Coordinates of C-alpha atoms in Angstrom, one line a residue:
X1 CA -56.3 4.5 -17.5
X2 CA -59.7 3.7 -18.6
X3 CA -58.7 0.3 -19.9
X4 CA -57.6 -0.6 -16.5
X5 CA -60.6 0.8 -14.8
X6 CA -62.7 -1.5 -17.0
X7 CA -60.3 -4.6 -16.5
X8 CA -60.7 -3.6 -12.9
X9 CA -64.7 -3.9 -13.4
X10 CA -64.6 -7.0 -15.3
X11 CA -62.3 -8.7 -12.4
X12 CA -64.7 -7.7 -9.5
X13 CA -67.8 -8.8 -11.6
X14 CA -66.3 -12.2 -12.1
X15 CA -65.2 -12.5 -8.7
X16 CA -68.3 -11.5 -7.2
X17 CA -70.1 -14.0 -9.6
X18 CA -67.8 -16.7 -8.6
X19 CA -67.8 -16.0 -5.0
X20 CA -72.2 -16.2 -5.1
X21 CA -71.7 -19.6 -7.1
X22 CA -69.2 -21.0 -4.6
X23 CA -71.7 -19.9 -1.5
X24 CA -74.8 -21.1 -3.2
X25 CA -73.1 -24.6 -3.9
X26 CA -71.4 -24.7 -0.1
X27 CA -75.0 -23.7 1.5
X28 CA -76.9 -26.3 -0.9
X29 CA -74.0 -29.0 0.3
X30 CA -74.5 -28.0 3.9
X31 CA -78.4 -28.6 3.9
X32 CA -77.7 -31.9 1.9
X33 CA -75.4 -33.3 4.4
X34 CA -77.9 -32.3 7.6
X35 CA -80.7 -33.9 5.8
X36 CA -78.8 -37.1 4.9
X37 CA -77.5 -37.4 8.5
X38 CA -81.0 -37.0 9.6
X39 CA -82.2 -39.5 7.0
X40 CA -79.8 -41.9 8.0
X41 CA -80.6 -41.7 11.7
X42 CA -83.9 -42.6 10.8
X43 CA -83.0 -45.5 8.5
X44 CA -81.1 -47.2 11.4
X45 CA -84.1 -46.9 13.5
X46 CA -86.2 -48.7 10.9
X47 CA -83.7 -51.2 10.6
X48 CA -84.2 -52.0 14.2
X49 CA -88.0 -51.6 13.9
X50 CA -87.8 -49.1 16.6
X51 CA -89.4 -46.0 14.8
X52 CA -90.9 -43.4 17.2
X53 CA -94.2 -42.1 16.7
X54 CA -94.0 -39.1 15.9
X55 CA -90.2 -38.9 14.4
X56 CA -88.1 -36.7 16.5
X57 CA -86.9 -33.8 14.5
X58 CA -84.7 -30.9 15.5
X59 CA -85.7 -27.3 14.3
X60 CA -89.0 -26.4 12.6
X61 CA -87.3 -26.3 9.2
X62 CA -87.5 -30.0 8.6
X63 CA -90.0 -32.7 7.5
X64 CA -89.5 -36.4 7.7
X65 CA -91.7 -39.2 6.5
X66 CA -91.0 -43.1 6.5
X67 CA -93.0 -44.4 3.3
X68 CA -93.5 -47.9 2.1
X69 CA -93.6 -49.6 -1.1
X70 CA -97.0 -48.5 -1.6
X71 CA -96.7 -45.1 -0.9
X72 CA -98.2 -45.1 2.7
X73 CA -96.7 -42.9 5.3
X74 CA -95.6 -45.6 8.1
X75 CA -94.1 -42.6 10.4
X76 CA -93.5 -38.9 10.4
X77 CA -92.4 -36.1 12.2
X78 CA -94.6 -34.0 14.1
X79 CA -95.4 -31.4 11.2
X80 CA -95.1 -33.7 8.2
X81 CA -97.9 -34.7 6.6
X82 CA -99.1 -38.4 7.5
X83 CA -101.1 -39.0 4.2
X84 CA -99.5 -37.6 1.2
X85 CA -95.6 -38.3 1.0
X86 CA -93.0 -35.3 0.1
X87 CA -92.5 -37.1 -3.4
X88 CA -95.1 -38.7 -5.7
X89 CA -94.4 -42.4 -5.6
X90 CA -93.1 -42.6 -9.1
X91 CA -90.5 -40.2 -8.2
X92 CA -88.7 -42.0 -5.5
X93 CA -85.7 -43.9 -6.5
X94 CA -85.5 -46.6 -3.7
X95 CA -82.0 -47.9 -5.0
X96 CA -80.2 -45.3 -3.8
X97 CA -79.9 -41.7 -2.3
X98 CA -81.9 -39.3 -4.2
X99 CA -82.0 -35.4 -3.8
X100 CA -85.1 -33.4 -5.6
X101 CA -86.7 -30.0 -4.9
X102 CA -90.1 -29.3 -4.4
X103 CA -92.4 -26.4 -3.7
X104 CA -92.9 -25.6 0.1
X105 CA -96.6 -25.5 -0.3
X106 CA -96.7 -29.2 -0.1
X107 CA -94.9 -29.5 3.3
X108 CA -96.4 -26.4 4.8
X109 CA -92.9 -24.4 4.0
X110 CA -92.0 -21.2 2.7
X111 CA -89.9 -21.1 -0.8
X112 CA -88.6 -24.1 -2.1
X113 CA -87.8 -27.4 0.1
X114 CA -84.8 -29.6 -0.6
X115 CA -86.0 -33.4 -0.3
X116 CA -83.4 -36.1 0.0
X117 CA -84.6 -39.9 0.1
X118 CA -82.6 -42.8 1.8
X119 CA -83.5 -46.5 1.4
X120 CA -84.2 -48.4 4.4
X121 CA -86.3 -51.1 6.0
X122 CA -85.6 -54.9 5.2
X123 CA -85.8 -56.7 1.7
X124 CA -89.4 -58.0 2.6
X125 CA -90.4 -54.5 3.8
X126 CA -88.6 -52.1 2.1
X127 CA -89.2 -48.4 3.4
X128 CA -88.1 -45.0 2.2
X129 CA -86.9 -42.2 4.8
X130 CA -87.6 -38.7 3.2
X131 CA -86.1 -35.5 4.6
X132 CA -87.2 -32.2 3.6
X133 CA -85.2 -28.9 4.5
X134 CA -86.2 -25.7 3.7
X135 CA -83.7 -23.7 1.4
X136 CA -85.2 -20.2 2.4
X137 CA -82.0 -19.6 4.8
X138 CA -80.1 -20.6 1.9
X139 CA -81.8 -18.1 -0.5
X140 CA -81.9 -15.2 2.2
X141 CA -78.2 -15.6 2.9
X142 CA -77.3 -15.4 -0.7
X143 CA -79.4 -12.3 -1.5
X144 CA -77.6 -10.7 1.6
X145 CA -74.6 -11.2 0.2
X146 CA -75.7 -10.1 -3.7
X147 CA -77.0 -6.9 -1.7
X148 CA -73.6 -6.3 -0.1
X149 CA -72.0 -6.9 -3.3
X150 CA -74.0 -4.4 -5.3
X151 CA -73.9 -2.0 -2.8
X152 CA -70.1 -2.1 -2.1
X153 CA -68.8 -2.7 -5.7
X154 CA -69.6 0.4 -7.4
X155 CA -68.1 2.4 -4.1
X156 CA -65.1 -0.1 -4.0
X157 CA -64.4 0.6 -7.8
X158 CA -64.8 4.2 -7.4
X159 CA -62.3 4.3 -4.7
X160 CA -59.8 2.2 -6.2
X161 CA -60.2 4.4 -9.6
X162 CA -59.4 7.1 -7.6
X163 CA -56.2 5.5 -5.8
X164 CA -55.4 4.1 -9.0
X165 CA -55.5 7.7 -11.0
X166 CA -53.4 9.5 -8.0
X167 CA -50.8 6.6 -8.0
X168 CA -50.3 6.4 -11.7
X169 CA -50.3 9.9 -12.3
X170 CA -47.5 10.3 -9.4
X171 CA -45.7 7.3 -11.2
X172 CA -46.1 8.9 -14.6
X173 CA -45.2 12.4 -13.6
X174 CA -41.5 11.7 -14.1
X175 CA -41.8 10.0 -17.3
X176 CA -44.0 13.5 -18.6
X177 CA -41.0 15.7 -17.1
X178 CA -38.5 13.3 -19.6
X179 CA -41.1 13.9 -22.4
X180 CA -41.2 17.4 -21.7
X181 CA -37.5 17.7 -21.7
X182 CA -36.9 15.4 -24.7
X183 CA -39.1 17.9 -26.4
X184 CA -37.1 20.7 -25.2
X185 CA -33.9 19.2 -26.3
X186 CA -35.1 18.3 -29.7
X187 CA -36.5 22.0 -30.1
X188 CA -33.0 23.3 -28.9
X189 CA -30.8 21.6 -31.8
X190 CA -30.1 18.8 -29.3
X191 CA -28.7 20.3 -26.5
X192 CA -29.4 20.2 -22.6
X193 CA -30.1 17.3 -20.1
X194 CA -33.3 15.3 -19.0
X195 CA -34.5 16.0 -15.6
X196 CA -33.5 13.2 -12.8
X197 CA -36.5 12.5 -10.5
X198 CA -35.0 12.1 -6.7
X199 CA -36.3 8.7 -6.4
X200 CA -33.9 6.2 -7.0
X201 CA -36.1 3.9 -8.7
X202 CA -36.6 2.9 -12.4
X203 CA -37.4 6.0 -13.8
X204 CA -34.2 7.8 -12.1
X205 CA -32.1 4.8 -13.5
X206 CA -33.8 5.8 -16.8
X207 CA -33.3 9.2 -16.7
X208 CA -29.6 8.7 -16.0
X209 CA -29.0 6.2 -18.8
X210 CA -30.8 8.5 -21.2
X211 CA -28.5 11.4 -20.5
X212 CA -25.3 9.2 -20.4
X213 CA -26.7 8.3 -24.3
X214 CA -27.2 12.1 -25.0
X215 CA -23.6 12.9 -23.5
X216 CA -22.3 10.1 -26.2
X217 CA -24.4 11.3 -29.1
X218 CA -23.1 15.3 -28.0
X219 CA -19.4 13.9 -28.1
X220 CA -20.2 12.0 -31.5
X221 CA -21.6 15.1 -32.7
X222 CA -18.8 17.0 -31.6
X223 CA -16.4 14.5 -33.2
X224 CA -18.4 14.7 -36.4
X225 CA -18.3 18.4 -36.9
X226 CA -14.6 18.4 -36.0
X227 CA -14.3 15.6 -38.6
X228 CA -16.2 17.5 -41.1
X229 CA -14.2 20.8 -40.3
X230 CA -10.9 19.2 -40.8
X231 CA -11.6 17.3 -43.2
X232 CA -13.0 20.7 -45.5
X233 CA -9.9 22.2 -44.5
X234 CA -7.5 19.4 -45.5
X235 CA -9.6 19.1 -49.1
X236 CA -9.2 22.5 -49.4
X237 CA -5.7 23.2 -49.2
X238 CA -4.4 20.9 -52.1
X239 CA -7.7 22.5 -54.4
X240 CA -6.5 25.9 -53.5
X241 CA -2.8 25.1 -54.5
X242 CA -4.1 23.5 -57.9
X243 CA -6.3 26.5 -58.7
X244 CA -3.7 29.3 -57.9
X245 CA -1.1 27.3 -59.9
X246 CA -3.5 27.3 -62.9
X247 CA -4.6 30.7 -62.4
X248 CA -0.8 31.8 -62.4
X249 CA -0.4 29.9 -65.6
X250 CA -2.9 31.2 -67.3
X251 CA -1.9 34.9 -66.6
X252 CA 1.8 33.6 -67.7
X253 CA 0.4 32.4 -71.2
X254 CA 3.0 31.5 -73.3
X255 CA 5.8 32.0 -70.9
X256 CA 4.2 29.1 -68.5
X257 CA 6.5 26.1 -67.8
X258 CA 3.7 23.6 -68.4
X259 CA 5.9 20.3 -67.5
X260 CA 6.6 21.9 -64.0
X261 CA 3.0 22.9 -63.8
X262 CA 1.9 19.6 -64.7
X263 CA 4.1 18.2 -61.9
X264 CA 3.0 20.2 -59.2
X265 CA -0.4 19.5 -60.2
X266 CA 0.1 15.6 -60.5
X267 CA 1.5 16.1 -57.0
X268 CA -1.3 17.9 -55.2
X269 CA -3.7 15.3 -57.2
X270 CA -2.0 12.2 -55.6
X271 CA -2.1 14.3 -51.8
X272 CA -5.8 14.9 -52.5
X273 CA -6.4 11.2 -53.6
X274 CA -4.7 10.1 -50.7
X275 CA -6.4 12.1 -48.3
X276 CA -10.0 10.9 -49.9
X277 CA -8.9 7.7 -49.6
X278 CA -8.1 8.0 -45.9
X279 CA -11.5 9.8 -45.2
X280 CA -13.4 6.9 -46.8
X281 CA -11.8 4.2 -44.8
X282 CA -12.3 6.0 -41.6
X283 CA -16.3 6.4 -42.8
X284 CA -16.0 2.5 -43.1
X285 CA -14.2 2.0 -40.1
X286 CA -17.1 4.0 -38.0
X287 CA -19.5 2.0 -39.2
X288 CA -20.3 -1.6 -37.8
X289 CA -17.8 -4.2 -38.6
X290 CA -19.0 -5.8 -41.7
X291 CA -19.4 -9.4 -40.9
X292 CA -17.4 -12.1 -43.4
X293 CA -14.5 -9.8 -44.0
X294 CA -11.5 -11.6 -45.7
X295 CA -9.0 -13.3 -43.1
X296 CA -6.1 -15.7 -43.7
X297 CA -2.7 -16.7 -42.9
X298 CA -0.2 -14.1 -43.4
X299 CA 3.8 -14.3 -43.1
X300 CA 5.3 -11.5 -41.3
X301 CA 8.5 -11.5 -42.6
X302 CA 7.2 -11.5 -46.2
X303 CA 4.8 -8.7 -45.0
X304 CA 7.9 -6.5 -43.7
X305 CA 9.8 -7.0 -46.8
X306 CA 6.6 -6.1 -49.0
X307 CA 6.3 -2.7 -47.1
X308 CA 10.1 -2.0 -47.0
X309 CA 10.0 -2.5 -50.6
X310 CA 8.4 0.6 -51.2
X311 CA 11.1 2.5 -49.6
X312 CA 14.9 2.9 -50.5
X313 CA 17.6 1.2 -48.2
X314 CA 18.6 3.1 -46.4
X315 CA 16.6 4.5 -44.6
X316 CA 14.4 1.7 -44.2
X317 CA 15.6 -1.6 -43.3
X318 CA 14.4 -5.1 -42.3
X319 CA 15.7 -7.2 -39.5
X320 CA 16.2 -11.0 -40.9
X321 CA 13.4 -13.0 -39.5
X322 CA 15.1 -16.2 -38.4
X323 CA 12.1 -18.5 -39.2
X324 CA 8.6 -17.9 -40.9
X325 CA 6.2 -16.0 -38.4
X326 CA 2.3 -16.7 -39.0
X327 CA -0.5 -15.1 -38.0
X328 CA -4.3 -14.7 -38.9
X329 CA -6.0 -11.3 -40.2
X330 CA -7.0 -9.1 -42.7
X331 CA -3.7 -8.9 -45.1
X332 CA -4.9 -5.7 -46.8
X333 CA -5.5 -4.3 -43.1
X334 CA -2.4 -5.5 -41.8
X335 CA -0.5 -4.4 -44.8
X336 CA -2.0 -0.6 -44.1
X337 CA -1.2 -0.5 -40.8
X338 CA 2.5 -1.6 -41.2
X339 CA 2.8 1.3 -44.2
X340 CA 1.0 4.0 -42.0
X341 CA 3.6 3.2 -39.4
X342 CA 6.5 3.1 -41.6
X343 CA 5.2 6.6 -43.6
X344 CA 5.3 8.1 -40.1
X345 CA 8.7 7.2 -39.0
X346 CA 10.5 7.9 -42.3
X347 CA 8.7 11.2 -42.2
X348 CA 10.4 12.1 -39.0
X349 CA 13.7 9.7 -38.9
X350 CA 16.9 11.3 -39.3
X351 CA 19.0 8.4 -40.8
X352 CA 17.1 5.0 -40.4
X353 CA 13.8 3.3 -39.7
X354 CA 13.8 -0.5 -38.8
X355 CA 11.4 -3.1 -39.3
X356 CA 11.3 -6.1 -37.0
X357 CA 9.2 -9.1 -36.2
X358 CA 9.9 -11.0 -33.1
X359 CA 8.0 -14.2 -31.7
X360 CA 6.8 -14.0 -28.0
X361 CA 7.4 -17.4 -26.4
X362 CA 4.5 -18.7 -24.4
X363 CA 1.7 -16.7 -26.0
X364 CA -0.1 -16.9 -29.7
X365 CA 1.3 -13.7 -30.4
X366 CA 4.2 -11.9 -32.3
X367 CA 5.6 -8.5 -31.8
X368 CA 6.1 -6.3 -34.8
X369 CA 8.1 -3.1 -34.3
X370 CA 8.8 -0.2 -36.4
X371 CA 12.0 1.9 -34.8
X372 CA 13.2 5.2 -36.1
X373 CA 16.0 7.5 -34.8
X374 CA 14.0 10.7 -35.4
X375 CA 13.2 13.0 -32.5
X376 CA 10.3 11.1 -31.0
X377 CA 6.9 11.5 -29.2
X378 CA 6.5 13.7 -26.1
X379 CA 5.0 11.8 -23.3
X380 CA 2.2 14.4 -23.3
X381 CA 1.2 13.8 -26.9
X382 CA 1.6 9.8 -27.1
X383 CA -2.5 9.8 -26.8
X384 CA -3.4 12.3 -28.9
X385 CA -1.3 11.7 -32.0
X386 CA -3.9 8.7 -32.6
X387 CA -6.8 11.6 -32.8
X388 CA -7.5 12.2 -36.3
X389 CA -5.9 15.5 -38.0
X390 CA -3.7 15.7 -35.3
X391 CA 0.0 17.2 -36.0
X392 CA 2.3 18.1 -33.7
X393 CA 4.1 19.9 -36.3
X394 CA 1.5 21.4 -38.6
X395 CA 3.7 23.0 -41.1
X396 CA 6.3 20.2 -41.6
X397 CA 3.6 17.6 -41.6
X398 CA 1.4 19.5 -44.3
X399 CA 4.7 20.1 -46.6
X400 CA 5.4 16.4 -46.2
X401 CA 2.0 15.7 -47.3
X402 CA 0.5 14.1 -44.2
X403 CA -2.9 15.0 -42.8
X404 CA -2.7 13.5 -39.4
X405 CA -4.9 10.8 -40.3
X406 CA -2.1 7.9 -40.6
X407 CA -2.0 6.8 -37.3
X408 CA -5.7 7.6 -36.4
X409 CA -6.2 4.5 -39.2
X410 CA -3.9 2.3 -37.3
X411 CA -5.9 2.7 -34.0
X412 CA -9.0 1.9 -35.8
X413 CA -7.8 -1.2 -38.0
X414 CA -6.2 -2.6 -34.8
X415 CA -9.1 -2.0 -32.7
X416 CA -11.2 -3.9 -35.6
X417 CA -8.6 -6.7 -35.9
X418 CA -9.4 -7.4 -32.4
X419 CA -13.3 -7.3 -32.4

């Protein structure tokens, strides 16, 4: 605010100085123009050898003389000196118009006097017309304006400072409310909303935008907490199984069937490894998509055959592709998408899982399907199954080694491929 007031003062000072300069320049130009008009009129009379005596001059603030080459005054106005020229002979330029300022005492006037000269007469008898006009009125007008500025300037600055203080204060009051609201939200562990001003202006839109951002951050924080909680729960299950088996084996001592224990521990270790890999993949997918990830041509028929080769046939079968179907993408991502879909289908299929790839005429895309003869997904759950750690049948999915992350990974990989 202080900087603004200082800038306002500097602006007014510069404006006042410019105003005084322009006023002085304009008034001097007016005096010069009037003096030149008078001199031109007298010069025309001199050219016609019709100079009256005394020379007629309007007003009492002007003096006129006609001087010859020897410095003698040939004619003068009624108030002008008839013996001494207004300008010394050595200062008179007879080649053209001339302007000069002399003390008023030389001409019987107050203050400085503006003297203009205009050549007149004939080459045989050159003359010079001198016209002097007092600058007292010019100075008086400039002093009046300067006094008005000096008196009104502080009052105007004070008035504008008060108005600016009130206007800026009123404009920044909603900003202060936003700051206070943000401080309260920070102090309450990030919960709450910012106050929205009633005025539908930029501050109102800023508050609405910030509240939307807080909502998104709150949802992201809730998802993160749920993700951490679910991940801890899923990691605890295989670790608990492994610890229980080891404690039982330790109690049994020599009666322990160590090959069976090793097989169970290996199963739990593999499940734990898959879960950690899935969690790491989801964490990477939550970050900004890294630039320059590997992409290349992928033949869908070969991809289907590679994925189906991991399972016995039946239940997994591949519909033959009549011709090579090429697409562009990350081979690892496409393989992971298809493998997760097939894993999910095999887990719930009764007898059969069919993989197929079909071209889509008129489009640059191909359709890949994974079909099983299982019970299917209820319509109400078809969006929910893509959420992380979602299992429609918790007991069955856990026994089968699923953690509810496969379809969530599929959704994120597909979204990254479309980005």
